[in-house]
Amino acid sequence: MTPTGYISIFIADDHQVVREGIRALLKENPDYVVCGEAKNGVEVLSKIAEMTSLPDLVLMDIHMPEMDGVECTQNIFGLYQGNIKVLALTMANKGVYIRKMLEAGASGYLLKDSDKEELYRAIYAIYKGNTYFSPQVGQTVMEEMMKISRPAQATDQSYLTKREIEVLKLIAKDLGNQEIADTLFISIRTVESHKQNLLIKTGANSVAGLIMYGIRNKLIDPE
């Protein structure tokens, strides 16, 4: 859990009834607190900029007026350098939207017909530095991750240190920071440092991007 004892969540969706429903579900879990909400991407960025404490995670709808979820996610990662995680929460179950959100830096993709327990699992997984995708989109996610191309990414495995590659492989196994630290007998701070170096060296915006890099460079088995 965070130093404050809970995970702060910002809700971005253009339908008020949806925002109210999500807020009600999150209120049932004492580990979560809704710190804000907005009906479009412009409003998301404006409200977050005024906050004294950044949200840990944004639940991001894709189809919103003025600025959609893809562009908003891109802006969040550009402005806050990964300090705010993004979980796409949408009805759009199409590869093109999944790819766009992964490219923008989202760490997960959840369909709105998921139950509350899956929503809780997804939020917690992403907060812990992992990825989460609805089972219904699992295969599509893998296919779309393979399509993503980042010119800034390295293609030479020697660009990464042996320890960074070890961390990358454990990330792909869906291990959290503490689990990686325990496995490699290093501190959580060191794990976080390796993750940051991996993001910089590979040009990825998120854990999903790191996994995609590992698959492309044959450091990770797609299976």
mmCIF file of N, CA and C in Angstrom, residues 70 73-74 96-106 144 147-150 203-206 208 212:
data_model
loop_
_atom_site.group_PDB
_atom_site.id
_atom_site.type_symbol
_atom_site.label_atom_id
_atom_site.label_comp_id
_atom_site.label_asym_id
_atom_site.label_seq_id
_atom_site.Cartn_x
_atom_site.Cartn_y
_atom_site.Cartn_z
ATOM 1 N N VAL A 70 -6.634 8.046 -25.440
ATOM 2 C CA VAL A 70 -5.299 7.786 -25.987
ATOM 3 C C VAL A 70 -4.427 9.031 -25.869
ATOM 4 N N THR A 73 -3.652 9.870 -22.240
ATOM 5 C CA THR A 73 -2.619 8.989 -21.686
ATOM 6 C C THR A 73 -1.235 9.416 -22.144
ATOM 7 N N GLN A 74 -1.108 9.768 -23.409
ATOM 8 C CA GLN A 74 0.173 10.259 -23.933
ATOM 9 C C GLN A 74 0.631 11.487 -23.164
ATOM 10 N N VAL A 96 -6.983 -2.323 -32.554
ATOM 11 C CA VAL A 96 -6.441 -0.998 -32.832
ATOM 12 C C VAL A 96 -6.455 -0.124 -31.586
ATOM 13 N N TYR A 97 -7.517 -0.231 -30.774
ATOM 14 C CA TYR A 97 -7.580 0.582 -29.558
ATOM 15 C C TYR A 97 -6.601 0.071 -28.510
ATOM 16 N N ILE A 98 -6.473 -1.245 -28.413
ATOM 17 C CA ILE A 98 -5.506 -1.810 -27.466
ATOM 18 C C ILE A 98 -4.102 -1.350 -27.816
ATOM 19 N N ARG A 99 -3.759 -1.429 -29.100
ATOM 20 C CA ARG A 99 -2.411 -1.015 -29.528
ATOM 21 C C ARG A 99 -2.162 0.464 -29.238
ATOM 22 N N LYS A 100 -3.149 1.290 -29.532
ATOM 23 C CA LYS A 100 -2.985 2.725 -29.307
ATOM 24 C C LYS A 100 -2.783 3.040 -27.833
ATOM 25 N N MET A 101 -3.513 2.363 -26.960
ATOM 26 C CA MET A 101 -3.357 2.616 -25.534
ATOM 27 C C MET A 101 -2.025 2.108 -25.019
ATOM 28 N N LEU A 102 -1.561 0.967 -25.521
ATOM 29 C CA LEU A 102 -0.243 0.465 -25.119
ATOM 30 C C LEU A 102 0.855 1.398 -25.599
ATOM 31 N N GLU A 103 0.729 1.870 -26.818
ATOM 32 C CA GLU A 103 1.710 2.815 -27.358
ATOM 33 C C GLU A 103 1.730 4.111 -26.546
ATOM 34 N N ALA A 104 0.557 4.514 -26.077
ATOM 35 C CA ALA A 104 0.464 5.751 -25.306
ATOM 36 C C ALA A 104 1.056 5.611 -23.911
ATOM 37 N N GLY A 105 1.150 4.351 -23.424
ATOM 38 C CA GLY A 105 1.760 4.126 -22.120
ATOM 39 C C GLY A 105 0.871 3.487 -21.072
ATOM 40 N N ALA A 106 -0.321 3.048 -21.452
ATOM 41 C CA ALA A 106 -1.202 2.383 -20.485
ATOM 42 C C ALA A 106 -0.579 1.074 -20.011
ATOM 43 N N GLU A 144 -1.125 -7.346 -30.691
ATOM 44 C CA GLU A 144 -0.935 -5.910 -30.873
ATOM 45 C C GLU A 144 0.396 -5.447 -30.306
ATOM 46 N N LYS A 147 3.053 -5.717 -32.757
ATOM 47 C CA LYS A 147 2.982 -4.778 -33.876
ATOM 48 C C LYS A 147 3.587 -3.420 -33.537
ATOM 49 N N ILE A 148 3.667 -3.129 -32.235
ATOM 50 C CA ILE A 148 4.137 -1.813 -31.827
ATOM 51 C C ILE A 148 5.590 -1.620 -32.226
ATOM 52 N N SER A 149 5.889 -0.496 -32.792
ATOM 53 C CA SER A 149 7.260 -0.193 -33.213
ATOM 54 C C SER A 149 7.713 1.105 -32.581
ATOM 55 N N ARG A 150 8.850 1.080 -31.906
ATOM 56 C CA ARG A 150 9.407 2.279 -31.291
ATOM 57 C C ARG A 150 10.813 2.502 -31.841
ATOM 58 N N GLY A 203 13.150 2.788 -24.418
ATOM 59 C CA GLY A 203 12.222 3.775 -24.960
ATOM 60 C C GLY A 203 10.776 3.452 -24.659
ATOM 61 N N ALA A 204 10.541 2.471 -23.787
ATOM 62 C CA ALA A 204 9.169 2.075 -23.444
ATOM 63 C C ALA A 204 8.560 3.075 -22.472
ATOM 64 N N ASN A 205 7.228 3.158 -22.492
ATOM 65 C CA ASN A 205 6.507 4.050 -21.580
ATOM 66 C C ASN A 205 5.916 3.315 -20.392
ATOM 67 N N SER A 206 5.888 1.994 -20.461
ATOM 68 C CA SER A 206 5.197 1.237 -19.424
ATOM 69 C C SER A 206 5.754 -0.186 -19.353
ATOM 70 N N ALA A 208 4.082 -2.781 -20.018
ATOM 71 C CA ALA A 208 3.639 -3.454 -21.249
ATOM 72 C C ALA A 208 4.641 -3.240 -22.367
ATOM 73 N N MET A 212 6.884 -6.069 -24.441
ATOM 74 C CA MET A 212 6.912 -6.088 -25.895
ATOM 75 C C MET A 212 8.342 -6.035 -26.423
#
